[in-house]
XYZ file of C-alpha atoms in Angstrom:
211
model
C 0.070 -0.035 -0.029
C 1.381 3.484 -0.774
C 0.293 6.938 -0.058
C 0.950 9.145 -3.072
C 4.334 7.366 -3.817
C 5.268 6.696 -0.211
C 5.320 3.076 0.776
C 4.510 1.910 4.224
C 8.050 0.648 4.459
C 9.499 4.070 3.687
C 7.131 5.411 6.278
C 8.180 3.120 8.825
C 11.717 3.761 8.074
C 11.318 7.477 8.645
C 9.468 6.896 11.965
C 12.353 4.989 13.171
C 14.735 7.669 12.132
C 12.452 10.123 13.976
C 12.339 8.013 17.032
C 16.019 8.042 17.045
C 16.141 11.866 17.141
C 13.408 12.025 19.759
C 10.657 13.056 17.437
C 7.203 11.765 18.278
C 5.955 9.129 15.970
C 2.491 10.566 16.029
C 3.861 13.864 14.450
C 3.604 12.015 11.161
C -0.023 11.151 11.326
C -1.147 14.628 10.076
C 0.891 14.085 6.985
C -0.048 10.561 6.376
C -1.956 11.276 2.981
C 0.111 14.427 2.138
C 2.237 14.062 -0.952
C 4.904 16.038 0.876
C 5.350 13.637 3.597
C 8.962 12.795 2.782
C 9.944 16.517 2.942
C 7.908 17.262 6.051
C 9.257 14.132 7.780
C 12.820 14.932 6.964
C 12.211 18.489 8.103
C 11.106 17.249 11.542
C 14.112 15.025 11.654
C 16.469 17.794 10.938
C 14.838 20.133 13.378
C 15.265 17.656 16.020
C 18.786 17.143 15.077
C 19.460 20.755 15.507
C 22.388 20.945 13.048
C 22.620 24.702 12.971
C 23.381 24.873 16.640
C 25.841 22.137 16.436
C 27.782 23.923 13.730
C 27.698 27.321 15.488
C 29.346 25.709 18.601
C 32.447 25.389 16.772
C 32.633 28.846 15.459
C 34.165 30.253 18.861
C 36.750 28.406 20.813
C 36.796 29.543 24.484
C 40.329 30.851 25.491
C 40.034 32.365 29.001
C 38.098 34.623 31.280
C 39.418 38.162 32.432
C 38.090 40.387 35.063
C 37.660 44.249 34.453
C 36.699 46.715 37.148
C 33.588 48.840 37.310
C 33.713 52.594 36.341
C 31.414 55.341 37.968
C 31.742 57.371 34.781
C 33.594 56.842 31.468
C 33.800 59.780 28.928
C 35.071 58.444 25.540
C 36.380 61.743 24.262
C 38.591 62.053 27.279
C 40.052 58.535 27.137
C 40.624 57.746 23.591
C 43.151 60.564 23.238
C 46.777 59.782 22.263
C 49.408 60.578 24.791
C 52.962 59.599 25.805
C 51.488 56.489 27.447
C 49.262 55.138 24.590
C 48.608 56.139 20.948
C 45.449 55.701 19.089
C 44.534 55.687 15.365
C 40.625 56.076 15.353
C 38.781 55.497 12.114
C 36.027 57.885 11.089
C 33.095 55.566 12.237
C 34.497 55.258 15.638
C 35.008 59.057 16.012
C 31.530 59.776 14.633
C 29.568 57.473 16.582
C 31.431 56.606 19.699
C 33.480 59.784 20.810
C 30.526 61.494 22.133
C 29.426 58.644 24.351
C 29.264 58.635 28.016
C 28.919 55.508 30.113
C 27.770 55.727 33.763
C 27.796 53.189 36.510
C 29.506 50.528 34.562
C 29.541 47.404 36.772
C 32.668 45.214 37.238
C 32.525 42.238 35.081
C 34.087 39.034 33.898
C 34.519 38.860 30.157
C 34.829 35.693 28.157
C 37.707 35.566 25.542
C 37.134 33.477 22.311
C 39.108 32.693 19.277
C 37.295 32.782 16.039
C 37.781 29.411 14.316
C 36.968 30.284 10.706
C 35.911 33.127 8.627
C 32.572 34.603 9.693
C 30.162 37.441 9.321
C 28.932 39.184 12.740
C 25.505 37.613 12.756
C 26.694 33.823 13.323
C 29.225 35.152 15.887
C 26.535 37.225 17.719
C 24.035 34.265 17.454
C 26.610 32.052 19.304
C 27.434 34.447 21.911
C 23.824 35.081 22.712
C 21.844 38.413 23.144
C 22.574 38.419 26.900
C 26.326 37.953 26.456
C 27.355 39.804 23.285
C 27.340 43.402 24.385
C 30.331 44.871 26.145
C 31.358 48.518 26.891
C 33.819 51.099 25.886
C 35.156 51.238 29.531
C 35.945 47.405 29.408
C 37.735 47.973 26.014
C 39.692 50.971 27.349
C 40.694 49.103 30.390
C 42.070 46.227 28.450
C 44.012 48.566 25.985
C 45.486 50.426 28.953
C 46.945 47.192 30.156
C 48.834 46.812 26.857
C 49.610 50.327 25.958
C 52.699 49.595 23.979
C 51.536 46.348 22.336
C 52.670 44.102 25.339
C 51.587 40.602 25.360
C 48.128 40.087 26.814
C 44.424 39.010 26.001
C 44.159 41.752 23.194
C 46.022 40.259 19.979
C 49.182 42.223 18.966
C 50.085 40.068 16.064
C 48.417 42.001 13.369
C 44.987 40.261 13.954
C 42.005 42.119 15.316
C 40.167 41.781 18.570
C 36.390 42.260 18.386
C 33.899 43.779 20.982
C 30.105 44.348 20.385
C 29.411 47.756 21.728
C 26.542 50.230 21.506
C 27.406 53.912 20.291
C 26.073 57.068 21.799
C 22.697 56.594 20.122
C 22.207 52.957 21.455
C 23.178 51.150 18.177
C 25.181 48.051 18.284
C 28.450 47.969 16.258
C 31.372 45.826 15.975
C 34.475 47.561 17.352
C 37.722 45.999 16.293
C 41.172 46.834 17.700
C 44.542 45.918 16.534
C 48.053 46.684 17.299
C 50.199 48.439 14.526
C 53.765 47.479 15.441
C 55.087 49.840 12.705
C 53.713 53.081 14.195
C 53.414 51.740 17.734
C 49.726 52.641 17.926
C 46.333 50.944 18.550
C 43.876 51.088 15.601
C 40.296 51.422 16.711
C 37.561 50.877 14.160
C 33.788 50.551 14.231
C 32.026 48.405 11.666
C 28.177 48.052 11.077
C 27.190 44.608 12.215
C 25.607 44.171 8.798
C 28.654 44.874 6.982
C 29.093 42.199 4.365
C 32.787 41.340 4.846
C 33.912 38.485 7.154
C 36.142 38.558 10.089
C 39.198 36.241 9.639
C 39.622 32.986 11.445
C 42.193 33.477 14.441
C 40.709 36.883 15.522
C 39.527 37.155 19.154
C 35.979 37.939 20.253
C 35.146 39.233 23.616
C 31.710 39.019 25.419
C 30.289 38.990 28.969
C 30.832 35.678 30.671
């Protein structure tokens, strides 16, 4: 007996596959006389397998956790200024969208440090971090920069690769803020990219988030 090209044997086989994935066999009854049963059955099995989540779990590799102190008030235009201690090169996006920002009552936090294992756009990275963890602050970024003012070894990469933070600007818009050490000029480059920018970050870059 067949149901529009689907044999009972095929249906039983799909049910067994579904059972192995934890899908209720009765989920197929609604589609028993539907010509799209094969497609629907496989859709249910794939959903149960959660392949997207499994793939995303390999995008970021945990490296370590770093603690940063709280700050009562952080005024970006007063801190991201070159001095004898630290030198900055700020891109236009960062200057336009972040130098007017003031952060108040920033709490102390533990930040998670990850290595990006392959090329990726921001969306998959942010999805893996999760909405509750992705956002950090300028105060945290500056604190970490101040610990490596001359490109010393530390949690921020100084090998020409970027370190990425997701931070909201003065208007509350989330950006990808990347920092990198320029050993030729002895300065920290700080750039802000739209999180929808269609260019991928390189594998080997670092990504910071809340723990």
